[in-house]
Amino acid sequence: MTLQTLDPRAPWVISTHDLGRRPGSMRQMSLTLPAPANLGVEMIGVPADADVELDIRLEAVMEGVLVTGTAQAPLRGECARCLEEITSETEVGFQELFFYSAEDAAEDDSLLDGELLDLEPVFRDAVVLTLPLSPVCSEDCEGLCSECGVRLADAEPGHKHEVIDARWAKLQGLVPEDNNDQES
């Protein structure tokens, strides 16, 4: 149960004043809001203050206000295989019931603060659940060379290194490189 005092000037705080508490009343909105900070996982996320496009529907129901919507936001991160920068976009859907009173709500339910509701936690949860833990720049990304660290997509075809078995490595210096000294 979320219980706090909301700032009506905060970008993600929405007023439900014009819905009243009349079940069946509805309002649709299209908004562009700044993305909240620290929205993402380790390798990818929504850049802070990026434009988030929201299409939402607010519906008054007996228990509170039902918010249904979609959000589009840009993503920025790095490929988990080759560490190249990735930019893309995500679209998420969400639905949340904001209860009028704490008596009707369970512990994890959202509450209205008077006539205000905060969409940021709902949006944050929806986006983070869709983000890949290991994003890739392309499905066929080969990653980095384990020996020299060069990006394999940029390397010459057939890029490889001579690998010497560690068990024989000490013997390598015992044989001279120039074998012309052998007598027949």
Coordinates of N, CA, C and O in Angstrom, one line a residue, residues 4-162:
Q4 N 1.7 8.3 0.7 CA 2.6 9.4 0.7 C 1.9 10.7 0.3 O 0.7 10.6 -0.1
T5 N 2.5 11.8 0.5 CA 1.9 13.0 0.0 C 2.5 13.4 -1.3 O 3.8 13.5 -1.4
L6 N 1.7 13.5 -2.3 CA 2.2 13.8 -3.7 C 2.3 15.2 -4.0 O 1.4 16.0 -3.5
D7 N 3.3 15.6 -4.8 CA 3.4 17.0 -5.2 C 2.6 17.1 -6.5 O 2.9 16.5 -7.5
P8 N 1.5 17.9 -6.6 CA 0.7 18.0 -7.8 C 1.5 18.6 -9.0 O 1.0 18.4 -10.1
R9 N 2.6 19.2 -8.8 CA 3.4 19.7 -9.9 C 4.4 18.7 -10.4 O 5.0 19.0 -11.5
A10 N 4.6 17.6 -9.8 CA 5.5 16.5 -10.3 C 5.0 16.0 -11.6 O 3.8 15.8 -11.8
P11 N 5.9 15.7 -12.6 CA 5.4 15.4 -13.9 C 4.6 14.1 -14.0 O 3.7 14.0 -14.8
W12 N 4.9 13.1 -13.1 CA 4.2 11.8 -13.2 C 3.0 11.8 -12.3 O 2.3 10.7 -12.2
V13 N 2.6 12.9 -11.6 CA 1.5 12.9 -10.8 C 0.3 13.4 -11.6 O 0.4 14.5 -12.2
I14 N -0.8 12.7 -11.6 CA -2.0 13.0 -12.4 C -3.2 13.3 -11.5 O -3.4 12.6 -10.5
S15 N -3.9 14.3 -11.8 CA -5.1 14.7 -11.0 C -6.3 13.9 -11.6 O -6.5 13.8 -12.8
T16 N -7.2 13.4 -10.7 CA -8.4 12.7 -11.1 C -9.6 13.6 -10.7 O -10.7 13.0 -10.7
H17 N -9.4 14.8 -10.5 CA -10.5 15.7 -10.0 C -11.7 15.7 -10.9 O -12.8 15.6 -10.4
D18 N -11.5 15.8 -12.2 CA -12.7 15.9 -13.1 C -13.4 14.5 -13.3 O -14.5 14.5 -13.8
L19 N -12.9 13.4 -12.7 CA -13.6 12.2 -12.7 C -14.6 12.1 -11.6 O -15.7 11.4 -11.7
G20 N -14.3 12.9 -10.5 CA -15.2 12.7 -9.3 C -15.1 11.3 -8.8 O -14.1 10.6 -9.1
R21 N -16.1 10.9 -8.1 CA -16.1 9.5 -7.6 C -17.3 8.9 -8.2 O -18.0 8.1 -7.6
R22 N -17.6 9.2 -9.5 CA -18.8 8.7 -10.2 C -18.3 7.5 -11.0 O -17.7 7.6 -12.0
P23 N -18.6 6.2 -10.6 CA -18.3 5.1 -11.4 C -18.8 5.2 -12.8 O -19.9 5.6 -13.0
G24 N -17.9 4.8 -13.7 CA -18.3 4.9 -15.1 C -17.7 6.2 -15.8 O -17.6 6.2 -17.0
S25 N -17.4 7.2 -15.1 CA -16.8 8.4 -15.7 C -15.4 8.0 -16.2 O -14.7 7.3 -15.5
M26 N -15.0 8.6 -17.3 CA -13.7 8.2 -17.9 C -13.1 9.4 -18.6 O -13.7 10.4 -19.0
R27 N -11.7 9.4 -18.6 CA -11.0 10.5 -19.3 C -9.8 9.8 -20.0 O -9.1 9.0 -19.4
Q28 N -9.5 10.2 -21.2 CA -8.3 9.8 -21.9 C -7.3 10.9 -22.1 O -7.7 12.0 -22.2
M29 N -6.0 10.6 -22.0 CA -5.0 11.6 -22.1 C -3.8 11.0 -22.9 O -3.5 9.9 -22.8
S30 N -3.2 12.0 -23.6 CA -1.9 11.7 -24.2 C -0.9 12.7 -23.7 O -1.2 13.9 -23.7
L31 N 0.2 12.2 -23.1 CA 1.2 13.0 -22.5 C 2.6 12.7 -22.9 O 2.8 11.6 -23.3
T32 N 3.4 13.7 -22.8 CA 4.9 13.5 -23.0 C 5.5 13.9 -21.7 O 5.5 15.1 -21.4
L33 N 6.2 12.9 -21.1 CA 6.8 13.2 -19.8 C 8.2 12.9 -19.8 O 8.7 12.0 -20.5
P34 N 9.0 13.5 -18.9 CA 10.5 13.2 -18.8 C 10.6 11.9 -18.1 O 10.0 11.6 -17.1
A35 N 11.5 11.0 -18.6 CA 11.8 9.7 -18.0 C 12.4 9.9 -16.6 O 13.3 10.8 -16.4
P36 N 12.0 9.1 -15.7 CA 12.6 9.2 -14.3 C 14.1 8.7 -14.4 O 14.5 8.0 -15.3
A37 N 14.9 9.1 -13.4 CA 16.3 8.7 -13.3 C 16.4 7.3 -12.9 O 15.5 6.7 -12.3
N38 N 17.5 6.6 -13.3 CA 17.8 5.3 -12.8 C 16.7 4.3 -13.2 O 16.3 3.5 -12.4
L39 N 16.3 4.3 -14.5 CA 15.3 3.4 -15.0 C 15.9 2.4 -15.9 O 16.1 2.7 -17.1
G40 N 16.3 1.3 -15.4 CA 16.9 0.3 -16.2 C 17.5 -0.8 -15.4 O 17.4 -0.9 -14.2
V41 N 18.2 -1.7 -16.2 CA 19.0 -2.8 -15.6 C 20.5 -2.4 -15.9 O 20.8 -1.4 -16.5
E42 N 21.4 -3.3 -15.5 CA 22.8 -3.0 -15.6 C 23.3 -2.6 -17.0 O 24.0 -1.7 -17.2
M43 N 22.8 -3.3 -18.1 CA 23.4 -3.1 -19.4 C 22.5 -2.2 -20.3 O 23.0 -1.7 -21.3
I44 N 21.2 -1.9 -19.9 CA 20.4 -1.1 -20.8 C 19.3 -0.5 -19.9 O 18.9 -1.0 -18.9
G45 N 18.8 0.7 -20.4 CA 17.8 1.4 -19.7 C 17.3 2.6 -20.5 O 17.7 2.9 -21.6
V46 N 16.3 3.3 -19.9 CA 15.8 4.5 -20.4 C 16.6 5.7 -20.0 O 16.8 5.9 -18.8
P47 N 17.2 6.5 -20.9 CA 18.0 7.6 -20.4 C 17.2 8.6 -19.6 O 16.0 8.9 -19.9
A48 N 17.8 9.2 -18.5 CA 17.1 10.1 -17.7 C 16.6 11.3 -18.5 O 17.4 11.8 -19.4
D49 N 15.4 11.8 -18.3 CA 14.8 13.0 -18.9 C 14.5 12.8 -20.4 O 14.2 13.7 -21.1
A50 N 14.6 11.5 -20.9 CA 14.2 11.3 -22.3 C 12.7 11.4 -22.4 O 12.0 11.2 -21.4
D51 N 12.2 11.8 -23.5 CA 10.7 11.9 -23.7 C 10.0 10.5 -23.7 O 10.4 9.6 -24.4
V52 N 9.0 10.4 -22.8 CA 8.2 9.2 -22.7 C 6.8 9.6 -23.2 O 6.2 10.5 -22.7
E53 N 6.3 8.9 -24.2 CA 5.0 9.2 -24.8 C 4.0 8.2 -24.1 O 4.1 7.0 -24.1
L54 N 3.0 8.8 -23.5 CA 2.0 8.1 -22.7 C 0.6 8.3 -23.4 O 0.2 9.4 -23.7
D55 N -0.1 7.2 -23.5 CA -1.6 7.2 -23.8 C -2.3 6.5 -22.7 O -2.1 5.3 -22.6
I56 N -3.0 7.2 -21.9 CA -3.7 6.6 -20.8 C -5.2 6.8 -20.7 O -5.7 7.8 -21.3
R57 N -5.9 5.9 -20.1 CA -7.3 6.1 -19.8 C -7.5 5.9 -18.3 O -7.1 5.0 -17.7
L58 N -8.2 6.9 -17.8 CA -8.6 6.9 -16.4 C -10.0 6.6 -16.3 O -10.9 7.3 -16.9
E59 N -10.4 5.6 -15.5 CA -11.8 5.2 -15.3 C -12.1 5.2 -13.8 O -11.4 4.5 -13.1
A60 N -13.2 5.9 -13.4 CA -13.7 5.8 -12.1 C -14.4 4.5 -11.9 O -15.3 4.2 -12.7
V61 N -14.1 3.7 -10.9 CA -14.8 2.5 -10.6 C -15.2 2.6 -9.1 O -14.9 3.5 -8.4
M62 N -15.9 1.6 -8.6 CA -16.4 1.6 -7.2 C -15.3 1.8 -6.2 O -15.4 2.6 -5.3
E63 N -14.2 1.1 -6.4 CA -13.1 1.1 -5.4 C -12.1 2.2 -5.6 O -11.4 2.5 -4.6
G64 N -12.0 2.8 -6.8 CA -11.0 3.8 -7.0 C -11.0 4.2 -8.5 O -12.0 4.3 -9.1
V65 N -9.7 4.4 -9.0 CA -9.5 4.9 -10.3 C -8.6 3.8 -11.0 O -7.5 3.5 -10.6
L66 N -9.2 3.3 -12.1 CA -8.4 2.3 -12.9 C -7.7 3.0 -14.0 O -8.3 3.7 -14.8
V67 N -6.3 2.8 -14.0 CA -5.5 3.5 -15.1 C -5.0 2.4 -16.0 O -4.4 1.4 -15.6
T68 N -5.3 2.6 -17.3 CA -4.9 1.6 -18.3 C -4.1 2.5 -19.4 O -4.6 3.5 -19.7
G69 N -3.0 2.0 -19.8 CA -2.3 2.7 -20.8 C -1.1 2.0 -21.5 O -0.8 0.9 -21.2
T70 N -0.5 2.8 -22.4 CA 0.7 2.3 -23.0 C 1.7 3.4 -23.0 O 1.4 4.6 -22.9
A71 N 3.0 3.1 -23.0 CA 4.1 4.0 -22.9 C 5.1 3.6 -23.9 O 5.5 2.5 -24.1
Q72 N 5.7 4.6 -24.6 CA 6.8 4.4 -25.5 C 8.0 5.2 -25.0 O 7.8 6.4 -24.7
A73 N 9.1 4.6 -24.9 CA 10.3 5.2 -24.4 C 11.6 4.8 -25.2 O 11.7 3.6 -25.6
P74 N 12.6 5.7 -25.3 CA 13.8 5.2 -26.0 C 14.7 4.4 -25.0 O 14.5 4.6 -23.8
L75 N 15.5 3.6 -25.5 CA 16.4 2.8 -24.7 C 17.9 3.0 -25.2 O 18.1 3.3 -26.4
R76 N 18.8 3.0 -24.2 CA 20.2 3.1 -24.5 C 21.0 2.2 -23.6 O 20.7 2.1 -22.4
G77 N 22.0 1.5 -24.2 CA 22.8 0.6 -23.4 C 23.9 0.1 -24.2 O 24.4 0.8 -25.2
E78 N 24.4 -1.0 -23.8 CA 25.5 -1.6 -24.6 C 25.3 -3.1 -24.8 O 24.7 -3.8 -23.9
C79 N 25.9 -3.6 -25.9 CA 25.7 -5.0 -26.2 C 26.5 -5.9 -25.2 O 27.6 -5.5 -24.8
A80 N 25.9 -6.9 -24.7 CA 26.5 -7.8 -23.7 C 27.6 -8.6 -24.3 O 28.5 -9.1 -23.6
R81 N 27.7 -8.7 -25.6 CA 28.7 -9.5 -26.3 C 29.9 -8.7 -26.7 O 31.1 -9.1 -26.6
C82 N 29.7 -7.6 -27.4 CA 30.8 -6.8 -28.0 C 30.9 -5.4 -27.4 O 31.8 -4.7 -27.8
L83 N 30.1 -5.0 -26.5 CA 30.1 -3.7 -25.8 C 29.9 -2.5 -26.7 O 30.2 -1.4 -26.2
E84 N 29.3 -2.7 -27.9 CA 29.0 -1.6 -28.7 C 27.7 -0.9 -28.2 O 26.9 -1.6 -27.5
E85 N 27.5 0.4 -28.4 CA 26.4 1.1 -28.0 C 25.1 0.6 -28.7 O 25.1 0.4 -29.9
I86 N 24.0 0.5 -28.0 CA 22.7 0.1 -28.5 C 21.7 1.2 -28.2 O 21.7 1.7 -27.1
T87 N 21.0 1.5 -29.3 CA 19.8 2.4 -29.1 C 18.6 1.7 -29.7 O 18.7 1.2 -30.8
S88 N 17.5 1.8 -29.0 CA 16.3 1.2 -29.5 C 15.1 1.9 -28.8 O 15.3 2.9 -28.2
E89 N 13.9 1.3 -28.9 CA 12.8 1.8 -28.3 C 11.9 0.7 -27.7 O 12.0 -0.4 -28.2
T90 N 11.2 1.0 -26.6 CA 10.3 0.0 -26.0 C 8.9 0.6 -25.9 O 8.8 1.8 -25.8
E91 N 8.0 -0.3 -26.0 CA 6.6 0.0 -25.8 C 6.0 -0.9 -24.8 O 6.1 -2.2 -25.0
V92 N 5.5 -0.4 -23.7 CA 4.9 -1.3 -22.7 C 3.5 -0.9 -22.4 O 3.1 0.3 -22.6
G93 N 2.7 -1.9 -22.0 CA 1.4 -1.7 -21.5 C 1.3 -1.8 -20.0 O 2.1 -2.5 -19.4
F94 N 0.4 -1.1 -19.4 CA 0.2 -1.2 -17.9 C -1.2 -1.0 -17.6 O -2.0 -0.4 -18.3
Q95 N -1.6 -1.5 -16.4 CA -2.9 -1.3 -15.8 C -2.8 -1.3 -14.3 O -2.1 -2.3 -13.7
E96 N -3.3 -0.4 -13.6 CA -3.2 -0.3 -12.2 C -4.5 0.3 -11.6 O -5.0 1.3 -12.1
L97 N -5.0 -0.3 -10.5 CA -6.1 0.3 -9.8 C -5.6 1.1 -8.6 O -4.9 0.5 -7.7
F98 N -5.9 2.3 -8.5 CA -5.6 3.2 -7.4 C -6.8 3.3 -6.5 O -7.9 3.8 -6.9
F99 N -6.7 2.8 -5.3 CA -7.9 2.7 -4.4 C -8.1 4.1 -3.7 O -7.2 4.8 -3.4
Y100 N -9.4 4.3 -3.4 CA -9.8 5.5 -2.7 C -9.4 5.5 -1.3 O -8.9 6.5 -0.7
S101 N -9.5 4.3 -0.6 CA -9.2 4.3 0.8 C -8.3 3.0 1.1 O -8.4 2.0 0.4
A102 N -7.6 3.1 2.2 CA -6.7 2.0 2.6 C -7.5 0.8 3.1 O -7.0 -0.3 3.0
E103 N -8.8 1.0 3.5 CA -9.6 -0.1 4.0 C -9.9 -1.1 2.9 O -10.0 -2.3 3.1
D104 N -10.0 -0.6 1.7 CA -10.3 -1.4 0.5 C -9.1 -2.1 -0.1 O -9.2 -3.0 -0.8
A105 N -7.9 -1.5 0.2 CA -6.7 -1.9 -0.5 C -5.9 -3.0 0.3 O -6.0 -3.0 1.5
A106 N -5.2 -3.8 -0.4 CA -4.3 -4.8 0.2 C -2.9 -4.1 0.4 O -2.8 -2.9 0.0
E107 N -2.0 -4.8 1.0 CA -0.7 -4.1 1.4 C 0.1 -3.6 0.2 O 0.6 -2.5 0.3
D108 N 0.1 -4.2 -0.9 CA 0.9 -3.8 -2.1 C 0.1 -3.0 -3.1 O 0.6 -2.6 -4.1
D109 N -1.1 -2.7 -2.8 CA -2.0 -1.9 -3.7 C -1.6 -0.4 -3.7 O -1.1 0.1 -2.7
S110 N -2.0 0.3 -4.7 CA -1.7 1.7 -4.8 C -2.9 2.5 -4.3 O -4.1 2.1 -4.5
L111 N -2.7 3.6 -3.6 CA -3.7 4.5 -3.1 C -3.7 5.8 -3.8 O -2.6 6.3 -4.2
L112 N -4.9 6.4 -3.9 CA -5.0 7.8 -4.3 C -4.5 8.7 -3.2 O -4.8 8.4 -2.0
D113 N -3.9 9.8 -3.4 CA -3.6 10.8 -2.4 C -4.5 11.9 -2.7 O -4.3 12.8 -3.5
G114 N -5.7 11.9 -2.0 CA -6.7 12.8 -2.3 C -7.3 12.5 -3.7 O -7.9 11.5 -3.9
E115 N -7.0 13.4 -4.6 CA -7.4 13.2 -6.0 C -6.2 13.0 -6.9 O -6.3 13.1 -8.1
L116 N -5.1 12.8 -6.3 CA -3.8 12.6 -7.1 C -3.4 11.1 -7.1 O -3.5 10.4 -6.1
L117 N -2.8 10.8 -8.2 CA -2.1 9.4 -8.3 C -0.8 9.6 -9.0 O -0.5 10.5 -9.8
D118 N 0.2 8.7 -8.6 CA 1.5 8.8 -9.2 C 1.8 7.6 -10.1 O 1.8 6.4 -9.7
L119 N 2.0 7.9 -11.4 CA 2.1 6.9 -12.4 C 3.6 6.4 -12.5 O 3.8 5.3 -13.1
E120 N 4.5 7.1 -11.9 CA 5.9 6.7 -12.1 C 6.2 5.2 -11.6 O 6.9 4.5 -12.4
P121 N 5.8 4.8 -10.4 CA 6.1 3.4 -10.0 C 5.5 2.4 -11.0 O 6.1 1.3 -11.3
V122 N 4.3 2.7 -11.5 CA 3.6 1.7 -12.4 C 4.4 1.7 -13.7 O 4.7 0.6 -14.2
F123 N 4.8 2.8 -14.3 CA 5.6 2.8 -15.5 C 7.0 2.2 -15.3 O 7.4 1.4 -16.1
R124 N 7.6 2.5 -14.2 CA 8.9 1.9 -13.9 C 8.9 0.4 -13.8 O 9.7 -0.3 -14.4
D125 N 7.9 -0.2 -13.1 CA 7.7 -1.6 -13.1 C 7.5 -2.3 -14.4 O 8.1 -3.3 -14.8
A126 N 6.6 -1.6 -15.2 CA 6.3 -2.1 -16.6 C 7.6 -2.2 -17.5 O 7.8 -3.1 -18.2
V127 N 8.4 -1.1 -17.4 CA 9.5 -1.0 -18.3 C 10.6 -2.0 -17.8 O 11.2 -2.8 -18.6
V128 N 10.9 -2.0 -16.6 CA 12.0 -2.9 -16.1 C 11.7 -4.4 -16.3 O 12.7 -5.1 -16.7
L129 N 10.5 -4.8 -16.3 CA 10.2 -6.2 -16.5 C 10.3 -6.6 -18.0 O 10.5 -7.8 -18.3
T130 N 10.4 -5.6 -18.9 CA 10.5 -5.9 -20.3 C 12.0 -5.9 -20.8 O 12.3 -6.3 -21.9
L131 N 12.9 -5.3 -20.0 CA 14.2 -5.1 -20.5 C 15.0 -6.4 -20.5 O 14.9 -7.2 -19.5
P132 N 15.8 -6.6 -21.5 CA 16.6 -7.8 -21.6 C 17.8 -7.7 -20.6 O 18.4 -6.6 -20.4
L133 N 18.1 -8.8 -19.9 CA 19.3 -8.7 -19.0 C 20.6 -8.7 -19.7 O 21.6 -8.2 -19.2
S134 N 20.6 -9.3 -20.9 CA 21.8 -9.4 -21.7 C 21.5 -8.9 -23.1 O 21.3 -9.7 -24.1
P135 N 21.3 -7.6 -23.3 CA 21.0 -7.1 -24.7 C 22.1 -7.3 -25.7 O 23.3 -7.3 -25.3
V136 N 21.7 -7.5 -26.9 CA 22.7 -7.7 -28.0 C 22.4 -6.7 -29.1 O 21.3 -6.4 -29.4
C137 N 23.5 -6.3 -29.8 CA 23.3 -5.4 -30.9 C 22.7 -6.1 -32.1 O 22.0 -5.4 -32.9
S138 N 22.9 -7.4 -32.3 CA 22.3 -8.2 -33.3 C 22.3 -9.6 -32.9 O 23.2 -10.0 -32.1
E139 N 21.4 -10.4 -33.3 CA 21.3 -11.8 -32.9 C 22.6 -12.6 -33.3 O 23.0 -13.5 -32.6
D140 N 23.3 -12.2 -34.4 CA 24.5 -12.9 -34.8 C 25.8 -12.3 -34.4 O 26.8 -12.5 -34.9
C141 N 25.7 -11.4 -33.4 CA 26.9 -10.7 -32.8 C 27.9 -11.8 -32.3 O 27.5 -12.6 -31.5
E142 N 29.1 -11.7 -32.8 CA 30.1 -12.7 -32.4 C 30.8 -12.3 -31.1 O 31.6 -13.1 -30.5
G143 N 30.7 -11.1 -30.7 CA 31.3 -10.7 -29.4 C 32.8 -10.2 -29.6 O 33.2 -9.7 -30.7
L144 N 33.6 -10.4 -28.6 CA 35.0 -10.0 -28.6 C 35.9 -11.2 -28.6 O 35.6 -12.2 -28.1
C145 N 37.1 -11.0 -29.2 CA 38.1 -12.1 -29.2 C 38.6 -12.3 -27.8 O 38.9 -11.4 -27.1
S146 N 38.6 -13.5 -27.3 CA 39.0 -13.8 -25.9 C 40.5 -13.7 -25.7 O 40.9 -13.5 -24.6
E147 N 41.3 -13.7 -26.8 CA 42.7 -13.5 -26.7 C 43.1 -12.0 -26.7 O 43.9 -11.6 -25.9
C148 N 42.6 -11.3 -27.7 CA 43.1 -9.9 -27.8 C 42.1 -8.8 -27.6 O 42.4 -7.6 -27.5
G149 N 40.8 -9.2 -27.5 CA 39.8 -8.2 -27.2 C 39.2 -7.5 -28.3 O 38.4 -6.6 -28.2
V150 N 39.7 -7.8 -29.6 CA 39.1 -7.1 -30.7 C 37.7 -7.5 -31.0 O 37.3 -8.7 -30.7
R151 N 36.9 -6.6 -31.5 CA 35.5 -6.9 -31.8 C 35.5 -7.8 -33.0 O 36.0 -7.4 -34.1
L152 N 35.0 -9.0 -32.9 CA 35.1 -10.0 -34.0 C 34.4 -9.6 -35.3 O 34.8 -10.0 -36.4
A153 N 33.3 -8.8 -35.2 CA 32.7 -8.3 -36.4 C 33.6 -7.3 -37.2 O 33.4 -7.2 -38.4
D154 N 34.5 -6.7 -36.5 CA 35.4 -5.7 -37.2 C 36.7 -6.4 -37.6 O 37.6 -5.8 -38.3
A155 N 37.0 -7.6 -37.1 CA 38.3 -8.3 -37.4 C 38.3 -8.9 -38.8 O 37.2 -9.1 -39.4
E156 N 39.5 -9.2 -39.2 CA 39.6 -9.9 -40.5 C 39.0 -11.3 -40.5 O 39.0 -11.9 -39.4
P157 N 38.5 -11.7 -41.6 CA 37.9 -13.1 -41.6 C 39.0 -14.1 -41.2 O 40.2 -14.0 -41.6
G158 N 38.6 -15.1 -40.4 CA 39.6 -16.1 -40.0 C 40.5 -15.7 -38.9 O 41.5 -16.3 -38.6
H159 N 40.1 -14.6 -38.2 CA 40.9 -14.1 -37.1 C 41.1 -15.2 -36.0 O 40.1 -15.8 -35.6
K160 N 42.3 -15.5 -35.7 CA 42.6 -16.5 -34.7 C 44.1 -16.2 -34.2 O 44.8 -15.5 -34.7
H161 N 44.4 -16.9 -33.1 CA 45.7 -16.8 -32.4 C 46.2 -18.2 -32.2 O 45.5 -19.1 -32.0
E162 N 47.6 -18.3 -32.3 CA 48.2 -19.6 -32.1 C 48.1 -19.9 -30.6 O 48.6 -19.1 -29.8

